[in-house]
Amino acid sequence: MADAAGGYDARYMRVALEHAAAAGERGEVPVGAVLVQGDEIIAAGANSPVASHDPTAHAEIEALRAGGRALGSYRLGDTTLYVTLEPCVMCAAAIVHARVRRLVFGAWDPRAGAAGSITDVFALPQLNHRVDVFGGVLMEDCGRLLKQFFEARR
């Protein structure tokens, strides 16, 4: 898949999918994220709110926390965050505050998505940072993983 980042969006999304699948195997909702600077993955995360007893332990937050430690700063400018599911309001706000340059996500989330599905945090004019947002990368694969996870629990 060709893209502005030199054709790497699908490659990095596949890595995020690996983290999502691992989360699902642990009984967490299968969402994964990777934070990339240049062409290097500097951090990754997967959903872990159930095991950690932490409602903020979404894949995006875990990747942002690890990225901050890796870079020695809470400002993550010049990075791209790849996540398998459209971020929620909490995660979208954290992405903005971390100054992530670009967000790429897989499946849309019609129940909680904050990049256009129920609201668009990234378009709020009052915020002082803009994130370049692109959704739908490997959307079918990302959606299938979530669908299989929830079907197995019904």
PDB file of N, CA and C in Angstrom, residues 9-83:
ATOM      1  N   ASP A   9       2.790   2.196   5.789  1.00  0.00           N
ATOM      2  CA  ASP A   9       1.622   2.151   6.669  1.00  0.00           C
ATOM      3  C   ASP A   9       1.127   0.727   6.898  1.00  0.00           C
ATOM      4  N   ALA A  10       0.974  -0.056   5.862  1.00  0.00           N
ATOM      5  CA  ALA A  10       0.485  -1.427   6.016  1.00  0.00           C
ATOM      6  C   ALA A  10       1.478  -2.268   6.810  1.00  0.00           C
ATOM      7  N   ARG A  11       2.764  -2.055   6.581  1.00  0.00           N
ATOM      8  CA  ARG A  11       3.788  -2.817   7.313  1.00  0.00           C
ATOM      9  C   ARG A  11       3.690  -2.560   8.812  1.00  0.00           C
ATOM     10  N   TYR A  12       3.605  -1.307   9.201  1.00  0.00           N
ATOM     11  CA  TYR A  12       3.523  -0.985  10.621  1.00  0.00           C
ATOM     12  C   TYR A  12       2.182  -1.393  11.213  1.00  0.00           C
ATOM     13  N   MET A  13       1.121  -1.324  10.428  1.00  0.00           N
ATOM     14  CA  MET A  13      -0.174  -1.760  10.924  1.00  0.00           C
ATOM     15  C   MET A  13      -0.160  -3.260  11.191  1.00  0.00           C
ATOM     16  N   ARG A  14       0.555  -4.013  10.385  1.00  0.00           N
ATOM     17  CA  ARG A  14       0.662  -5.456  10.643  1.00  0.00           C
ATOM     18  C   ARG A  14       1.349  -5.720  11.985  1.00  0.00           C
ATOM     19  N   VAL A  15       2.333  -4.918  12.328  1.00  0.00           N
ATOM     20  CA  VAL A  15       2.992  -5.062  13.631  1.00  0.00           C
ATOM     21  C   VAL A  15       1.993  -4.724  14.742  1.00  0.00           C
ATOM     22  N   ALA A  16       1.219  -3.670  14.553  1.00  0.00           N
ATOM     23  CA  ALA A  16       0.190  -3.318  15.533  1.00  0.00           C
ATOM     24  C   ALA A  16      -0.824  -4.454  15.671  1.00  0.00           C
ATOM     25  N   LEU A  17      -1.162  -5.100  14.571  1.00  0.00           N
ATOM     26  CA  LEU A  17      -2.076  -6.247  14.613  1.00  0.00           C
ATOM     27  C   LEU A  17      -1.500  -7.403  15.425  1.00  0.00           C
ATOM     28  N   GLU A  18      -0.196  -7.607  15.355  1.00  0.00           N
ATOM     29  CA  GLU A  18       0.440  -8.651  16.175  1.00  0.00           C
ATOM     30  C   GLU A  18       0.257  -8.347  17.658  1.00  0.00           C
ATOM     31  N   HIS A  19       0.423  -7.101  18.040  1.00  0.00           N
ATOM     32  CA  HIS A  19       0.228  -6.701  19.435  1.00  0.00           C
ATOM     33  C   HIS A  19      -1.241  -6.842  19.831  1.00  0.00           C
ATOM     34  N   ALA A  20      -2.136  -6.521  18.903  1.00  0.00           N
ATOM     35  CA  ALA A  20      -3.567  -6.671  19.166  1.00  0.00           C
ATOM     36  C   ALA A  20      -3.925  -8.140  19.395  1.00  0.00           C
ATOM     37  N   ALA A  21      -3.422  -9.004  18.548  1.00  0.00           N
ATOM     38  CA  ALA A  21      -3.703 -10.438  18.685  1.00  0.00           C
ATOM     39  C   ALA A  21      -3.195 -10.967  20.025  1.00  0.00           C
ATOM     40  N   ALA A  22      -2.021 -10.518  20.442  1.00  0.00           N
ATOM     41  CA  ALA A  22      -1.471 -10.945  21.737  1.00  0.00           C
ATOM     42  C   ALA A  22      -2.370 -10.471  22.878  1.00  0.00           C
ATOM     43  N   ALA A  23      -2.908  -9.253  22.774  1.00  0.00           N
ATOM     44  CA  ALA A  23      -3.831  -8.752  23.792  1.00  0.00           C
ATOM     45  C   ALA A  23      -5.071  -9.634  23.846  1.00  0.00           C
ATOM     46  N   GLY A  24      -5.604  -9.983  22.694  1.00  0.00           N
ATOM     47  CA  GLY A  24      -6.775 -10.846  22.637  1.00  0.00           C
ATOM     48  C   GLY A  24      -6.530 -12.200  23.277  1.00  0.00           C
ATOM     49  N   GLU A  25      -5.344 -12.749  23.083  1.00  0.00           N
ATOM     50  CA  GLU A  25      -4.991 -14.033  23.694  1.00  0.00           C
ATOM     51  C   GLU A  25      -4.945 -13.934  25.215  1.00  0.00           C
ATOM     52  N   ARG A  26      -4.705 -12.734  25.727  1.00  0.00           N
ATOM     53  CA  ARG A  26      -4.678 -12.513  27.179  1.00  0.00           C
ATOM     54  C   ARG A  26      -6.064 -12.145  27.730  1.00  0.00           C
ATOM     55  N   GLY A  27      -7.078 -12.138  26.852  1.00  0.00           N
ATOM     56  CA  GLY A  27      -8.424 -11.816  27.286  1.00  0.00           C
ATOM     57  C   GLY A  27      -8.755 -10.340  27.246  1.00  0.00           C
ATOM     58  N   GLU A  28      -7.857  -9.542  26.702  1.00  0.00           N
ATOM     59  CA  GLU A  28      -8.103  -8.107  26.546  1.00  0.00           C
ATOM     60  C   GLU A  28      -8.735  -7.866  25.180  1.00  0.00           C
ATOM     61  N   VAL A  29      -9.482  -6.772  25.035  1.00  0.00           N
ATOM     62  CA  VAL A  29      -9.992  -6.411  23.717  1.00  0.00           C
ATOM     63  C   VAL A  29      -8.779  -6.241  22.799  1.00  0.00           C
ATOM     64  N   PRO A  30      -8.763  -6.911  21.648  1.00  0.00           N
ATOM     65  CA  PRO A  30      -7.565  -6.943  20.810  1.00  0.00           C
ATOM     66  C   PRO A  30      -7.316  -5.643  20.033  1.00  0.00           C
ATOM     67  N   VAL A  31      -6.638  -4.726  20.699  1.00  0.00           N
ATOM     68  CA  VAL A  31      -6.215  -3.479  20.071  1.00  0.00           C
ATOM     69  C   VAL A  31      -4.725  -3.351  20.318  1.00  0.00           C
ATOM     70  N   GLY A  32      -3.984  -3.031  19.260  1.00  0.00           N
ATOM     71  CA  GLY A  32      -2.546  -2.853  19.369  1.00  0.00           C
ATOM     72  C   GLY A  32      -2.116  -1.549  18.736  1.00  0.00           C
ATOM     73  N   ALA A  33      -0.949  -1.069  19.166  1.00  0.00           N
ATOM     74  CA  ALA A  33      -0.431   0.197  18.654  1.00  0.00           C
ATOM     75  C   ALA A  33       1.088   0.138  18.585  1.00  0.00           C
ATOM     76  N   VAL A  34       1.641   0.827  17.600  1.00  0.00           N
ATOM     77  CA  VAL A  34       3.091   1.014  17.524  1.00  0.00           C
ATOM     78  C   VAL A  34       3.374   2.481  17.222  1.00  0.00           C
ATOM     79  N   LEU A  35       4.422   2.989  17.847  1.00  0.00           N
ATOM     80  CA  LEU A  35       4.854   4.367  17.648  1.00  0.00           C
ATOM     81  C   LEU A  35       6.141   4.335  16.851  1.00  0.00           C
ATOM     82  N   VAL A  36       6.155   5.067  15.753  1.00  0.00           N
ATOM     83  CA  VAL A  36       7.266   5.034  14.810  1.00  0.00           C
ATOM     84  C   VAL A  36       7.869   6.427  14.686  1.00  0.00           C
ATOM     85  N   GLN A  37       9.197   6.475  14.688  1.00  0.00           N
ATOM     86  CA  GLN A  37       9.915   7.716  14.403  1.00  0.00           C
ATOM     87  C   GLN A  37      10.880   7.405  13.264  1.00  0.00           C
ATOM     88  N   GLY A  38      10.771   8.164  12.190  1.00  0.00           N
ATOM     89  CA  GLY A  38      11.543   7.825  10.993  1.00  0.00           C
ATOM     90  C   GLY A  38      11.027   6.499  10.464  1.00  0.00           C
ATOM     91  N   ASP A  39      11.906   5.517  10.376  1.00  0.00           N
ATOM     92  CA  ASP A  39      11.469   4.182   9.961  1.00  0.00           C
ATOM     93  C   ASP A  39      11.692   3.156  11.061  1.00  0.00           C
ATOM     94  N   GLU A  40      11.783   3.633  12.313  1.00  0.00           N
ATOM     95  CA  GLU A  40      12.052   2.755  13.443  1.00  0.00           C
ATOM     96  C   GLU A  40      10.878   2.735  14.420  1.00  0.00           C
ATOM     97  N   ILE A  41      10.486   1.534  14.811  1.00  0.00           N
ATOM     98  CA  ILE A  41       9.481   1.401  15.862  1.00  0.00           C
ATOM     99  C   ILE A  41      10.176   1.694  17.182  1.00  0.00           C
ATOM    100  N   ILE A  42       9.720   2.740  17.859  1.00  0.00           N
ATOM    101  CA  ILE A  42      10.356   3.105  19.125  1.00  0.00           C
ATOM    102  C   ILE A  42       9.549   2.645  20.336  1.00  0.00           C
ATOM    103  N   ALA A  43       8.282   2.277  20.125  1.00  0.00           N
ATOM    104  CA  ALA A  43       7.448   1.822  21.234  1.00  0.00           C
ATOM    105  C   ALA A  43       6.248   1.073  20.688  1.00  0.00           C
ATOM    106  N   ALA A  44       5.670   0.258  21.544  1.00  0.00           N
ATOM    107  CA  ALA A  44       4.463  -0.485  21.182  1.00  0.00           C
ATOM    108  C   ALA A  44       3.578  -0.606  22.402  1.00  0.00           C
ATOM    109  N   GLY A  45       2.321  -0.899  22.152  1.00  0.00           N
ATOM    110  CA  GLY A  45       1.392  -1.099  23.251  1.00  0.00           C
ATOM    111  C   GLY A  45       0.243  -1.967  22.815  1.00  0.00           C
ATOM    112  N   ALA A  46      -0.419  -2.540  23.786  1.00  0.00           N
ATOM    113  CA  ALA A  46      -1.608  -3.350  23.551  1.00  0.00           C
ATOM    114  C   ALA A  46      -2.567  -3.099  24.694  1.00  0.00           C
ATOM    115  N   ASN A  47      -3.838  -3.277  24.434  1.00  0.00           N
ATOM    116  CA  ASN A  47      -4.820  -3.090  25.497  1.00  0.00           C
ATOM    117  C   ASN A  47      -4.464  -3.954  26.700  1.00  0.00           C
ATOM    118  N   SER A  48      -4.549  -3.357  27.886  1.00  0.00           N
ATOM    119  CA  SER A  48      -4.313  -4.130  29.107  1.00  0.00           C
ATOM    120  C   SER A  48      -5.102  -3.617  30.312  1.00  0.00           C
ATOM    121  N   PRO A  49      -6.266  -2.982  30.116  1.00  0.00           N
ATOM    122  CA  PRO A  49      -6.993  -2.482  31.283  1.00  0.00           C
ATOM    123  C   PRO A  49      -7.488  -3.580  32.226  1.00  0.00           C
ATOM    124  N   VAL A  50      -7.828  -4.757  31.696  1.00  0.00           N
ATOM    125  CA  VAL A  50      -8.355  -5.829  32.542  1.00  0.00           C
ATOM    126  C   VAL A  50      -7.262  -6.330  33.482  1.00  0.00           C
ATOM    127  N   ALA A  51      -6.130  -6.708  32.933  1.00  0.00           N
ATOM    128  CA  ALA A  51      -5.045  -7.263  33.747  1.00  0.00           C
ATOM    129  C   ALA A  51      -4.414  -6.229  34.668  1.00  0.00           C
ATOM    130  N   SER A  52      -4.338  -4.980  34.214  1.00  0.00           N
ATOM    131  CA  SER A  52      -3.666  -3.949  35.006  1.00  0.00           C
ATOM    132  C   SER A  52      -4.608  -3.234  35.974  1.00  0.00           C
ATOM    133  N   HIS A  53      -5.908  -3.516  35.846  1.00  0.00           N
ATOM    134  CA  HIS A  53      -6.920  -2.817  36.655  1.00  0.00           C
ATOM    135  C   HIS A  53      -6.805  -1.310  36.462  1.00  0.00           C
ATOM    136  N   ASP A  54      -6.530  -0.918  35.227  1.00  0.00           N
ATOM    137  CA  ASP A  54      -6.294   0.489  34.889  1.00  0.00           C
ATOM    138  C   ASP A  54      -7.154   0.857  33.685  1.00  0.00           C
ATOM    139  N   PRO A  55      -8.195   1.658  33.884  1.00  0.00           N
ATOM    140  CA  PRO A  55      -9.067   2.006  32.760  1.00  0.00           C
ATOM    141  C   PRO A  55      -8.379   2.826  31.681  1.00  0.00           C
ATOM    142  N   THR A  56      -7.207   3.383  31.966  1.00  0.00           N
ATOM    143  CA  THR A  56      -6.491   4.165  30.962  1.00  0.00           C
ATOM    144  C   THR A  56      -5.491   3.324  30.166  1.00  0.00           C
ATOM    145  N   ALA A  57      -5.389   2.046  30.430  1.00  0.00           N
ATOM    146  CA  ALA A  57      -4.380   1.201  29.789  1.00  0.00           C
ATOM    147  C   ALA A  57      -4.807   0.739  28.396  1.00  0.00           C
ATOM    148  N   HIS A  58      -5.221   1.684  27.580  1.00  0.00           N
ATOM    149  CA  HIS A  58      -5.524   1.390  26.179  1.00  0.00           C
ATOM    150  C   HIS A  58      -4.217   1.261  25.413  1.00  0.00           C
ATOM    151  N   ALA A  59      -4.259   0.606  24.268  1.00  0.00           N
ATOM    152  CA  ALA A  59      -3.057   0.371  23.470  1.00  0.00           C
ATOM    153  C   ALA A  59      -2.330   1.670  23.142  1.00  0.00           C
ATOM    154  N   GLU A  60      -3.091   2.697  22.776  1.00  0.00           N
ATOM    155  CA  GLU A  60      -2.472   3.977  22.414  1.00  0.00           C
ATOM    156  C   GLU A  60      -1.736   4.587  23.600  1.00  0.00           C
ATOM    157  N   ILE A  61      -2.361   4.573  24.768  1.00  0.00           N
ATOM    158  CA  ILE A  61      -1.748   5.156  25.961  1.00  0.00           C
ATOM    159  C   ILE A  61      -0.494   4.377  26.325  1.00  0.00           C
ATOM    160  N   GLU A  62      -0.550   3.058  26.244  1.00  0.00           N
ATOM    161  CA  GLU A  62       0.624   2.234  26.545  1.00  0.00           C
ATOM    162  C   GLU A  62       1.775   2.563  25.591  1.00  0.00           C
ATOM    163  N   ALA A  63       1.462   2.731  24.308  1.00  0.00           N
ATOM    164  CA  ALA A  63       2.507   3.070  23.327  1.00  0.00           C
ATOM    165  C   ALA A  63       3.049   4.476  23.566  1.00  0.00           C
ATOM    166  N   LEU A  64       2.179   5.433  23.900  1.00  0.00           N
ATOM    167  CA  LEU A  64       2.642   6.796  24.179  1.00  0.00           C
ATOM    168  C   LEU A  64       3.528   6.831  25.410  1.00  0.00           C
ATOM    169  N   ARG A  65       3.150   6.109  26.453  1.00  0.00           N
ATOM    170  CA  ARG A  65       3.979   6.046  27.671  1.00  0.00           C
ATOM    171  C   ARG A  65       5.354   5.463  27.363  1.00  0.00           C
ATOM    172  N   ALA A  66       5.372   4.361  26.627  1.00  0.00           N
ATOM    173  CA  ALA A  66       6.653   3.733  26.274  1.00  0.00           C
ATOM    174  C   ALA A  66       7.461   4.644  25.362  1.00  0.00           C
ATOM    175  N   GLY A  67       6.801   5.346  24.464  1.00  0.00           N
ATOM    176  CA  GLY A  67       7.493   6.283  23.582  1.00  0.00           C
ATOM    177  C   GLY A  67       8.118   7.429  24.355  1.00  0.00           C
ATOM    178  N   GLY A  68       7.405   7.945  25.342  1.00  0.00           N
ATOM    179  CA  GLY A  68       7.954   9.004  26.179  1.00  0.00           C
ATOM    180  C   GLY A  68       9.207   8.557  26.915  1.00  0.00           C
ATOM    181  N   ARG A  69       9.160   7.326  27.423  1.00  0.00           N
ATOM    182  CA  ARG A  69      10.349   6.785  28.100  1.00  0.00           C
ATOM    183  C   ARG A  69      11.494   6.600  27.104  1.00  0.00           C
ATOM    184  N   ALA A  70      11.186   6.095  25.914  1.00  0.00           N
ATOM    185  CA  ALA A  70      12.229   5.841  24.914  1.00  0.00           C
ATOM    186  C   ALA A  70      12.899   7.136  24.450  1.00  0.00           C
ATOM    187  N   LEU A  71      12.113   8.202  24.313  1.00  0.00           N
ATOM    188  CA  LEU A  71      12.654   9.473  23.825  1.00  0.00           C
ATOM    189  C   LEU A  71      13.084  10.410  24.947  1.00  0.00           C
ATOM    190  N   GLY A  72      12.736  10.064  26.181  1.00  0.00           N
ATOM    191  CA  GLY A  72      13.079  10.925  27.301  1.00  0.00           C
ATOM    192  C   GLY A  72      12.296  12.223  27.310  1.00  0.00           C
ATOM    193  N   SER A  73      11.081  12.192  26.775  1.00  0.00           N
ATOM    194  CA  SER A  73      10.256  13.392  26.701  1.00  0.00           C
ATOM    195  C   SER A  73       8.794  13.001  26.544  1.00  0.00           C
ATOM    196  N   TYR A  74       7.921  13.828  27.078  1.00  0.00           N
ATOM    197  CA  TYR A  74       6.491  13.587  26.863  1.00  0.00           C
ATOM    198  C   TYR A  74       6.038  14.162  25.532  1.00  0.00           C
ATOM    199  N   ARG A  75       6.867  14.916  24.871  1.00  0.00           N
ATOM    200  CA  ARG A  75       6.565  15.440  23.540  1.00  0.00           C
ATOM    201  C   ARG A  75       7.065  14.442  22.503  1.00  0.00           C
ATOM    202  N   LEU A  76       6.157  13.942  21.717  1.00  0.00           N
ATOM    203  CA  LEU A  76       6.481  12.891  20.748  1.00  0.00           C
ATOM    204  C   LEU A  76       6.357  13.397  19.317  1.00  0.00           C
ATOM    205  N   GLY A  77       6.812  14.632  19.107  1.00  0.00           N
ATOM    206  CA  GLY A  77       6.774  15.214  17.769  1.00  0.00           C
ATOM    207  C   GLY A  77       7.561  14.372  16.785  1.00  0.00           C
ATOM    208  N   ASP A  78       7.206  14.509  15.534  1.00  0.00           N
ATOM    209  CA  ASP A  78       7.860  13.766  14.461  1.00  0.00           C
ATOM    210  C   ASP A  78       7.708  12.253  14.619  1.00  0.00           C
ATOM    211  N   THR A  79       6.576  11.829  15.196  1.00  0.00           N
ATOM    212  CA  THR A  79       6.283  10.406  15.287  1.00  0.00           C
ATOM    213  C   THR A  79       4.958  10.118  14.597  1.00  0.00           C
ATOM    214  N   THR A  80       4.775   8.858  14.265  1.00  0.00           N
ATOM    215  CA  THR A  80       3.507   8.366  13.736  1.00  0.00           C
ATOM    216  C   THR A  80       3.033   7.251  14.642  1.00  0.00           C
ATOM    217  N   LEU A  81       1.773   7.321  15.050  1.00  0.00           N
ATOM    218  CA  LEU A  81       1.178   6.267  15.861  1.00  0.00           C
ATOM    219  C   LEU A  81       0.254   5.441  14.980  1.00  0.00           C
ATOM    220  N   TYR A  82       0.495   4.144  14.960  1.00  0.00           N
ATOM    221  CA  TYR A  82      -0.348   3.199  14.234  1.00  0.00           C
ATOM    222  C   TYR A  82      -1.166   2.437  15.259  1.00  0.00           C
ATOM    223  N   VAL A  83      -2.476   2.407  15.092  1.00  0.00           N
ATOM    224  CA  VAL A  83      -3.347   1.699  16.029  1.00  0.00           C
ATOM    225  C   VAL A  83      -4.426   0.966  15.242  1.00  0.00           C
TER     226      VAL A  83
END
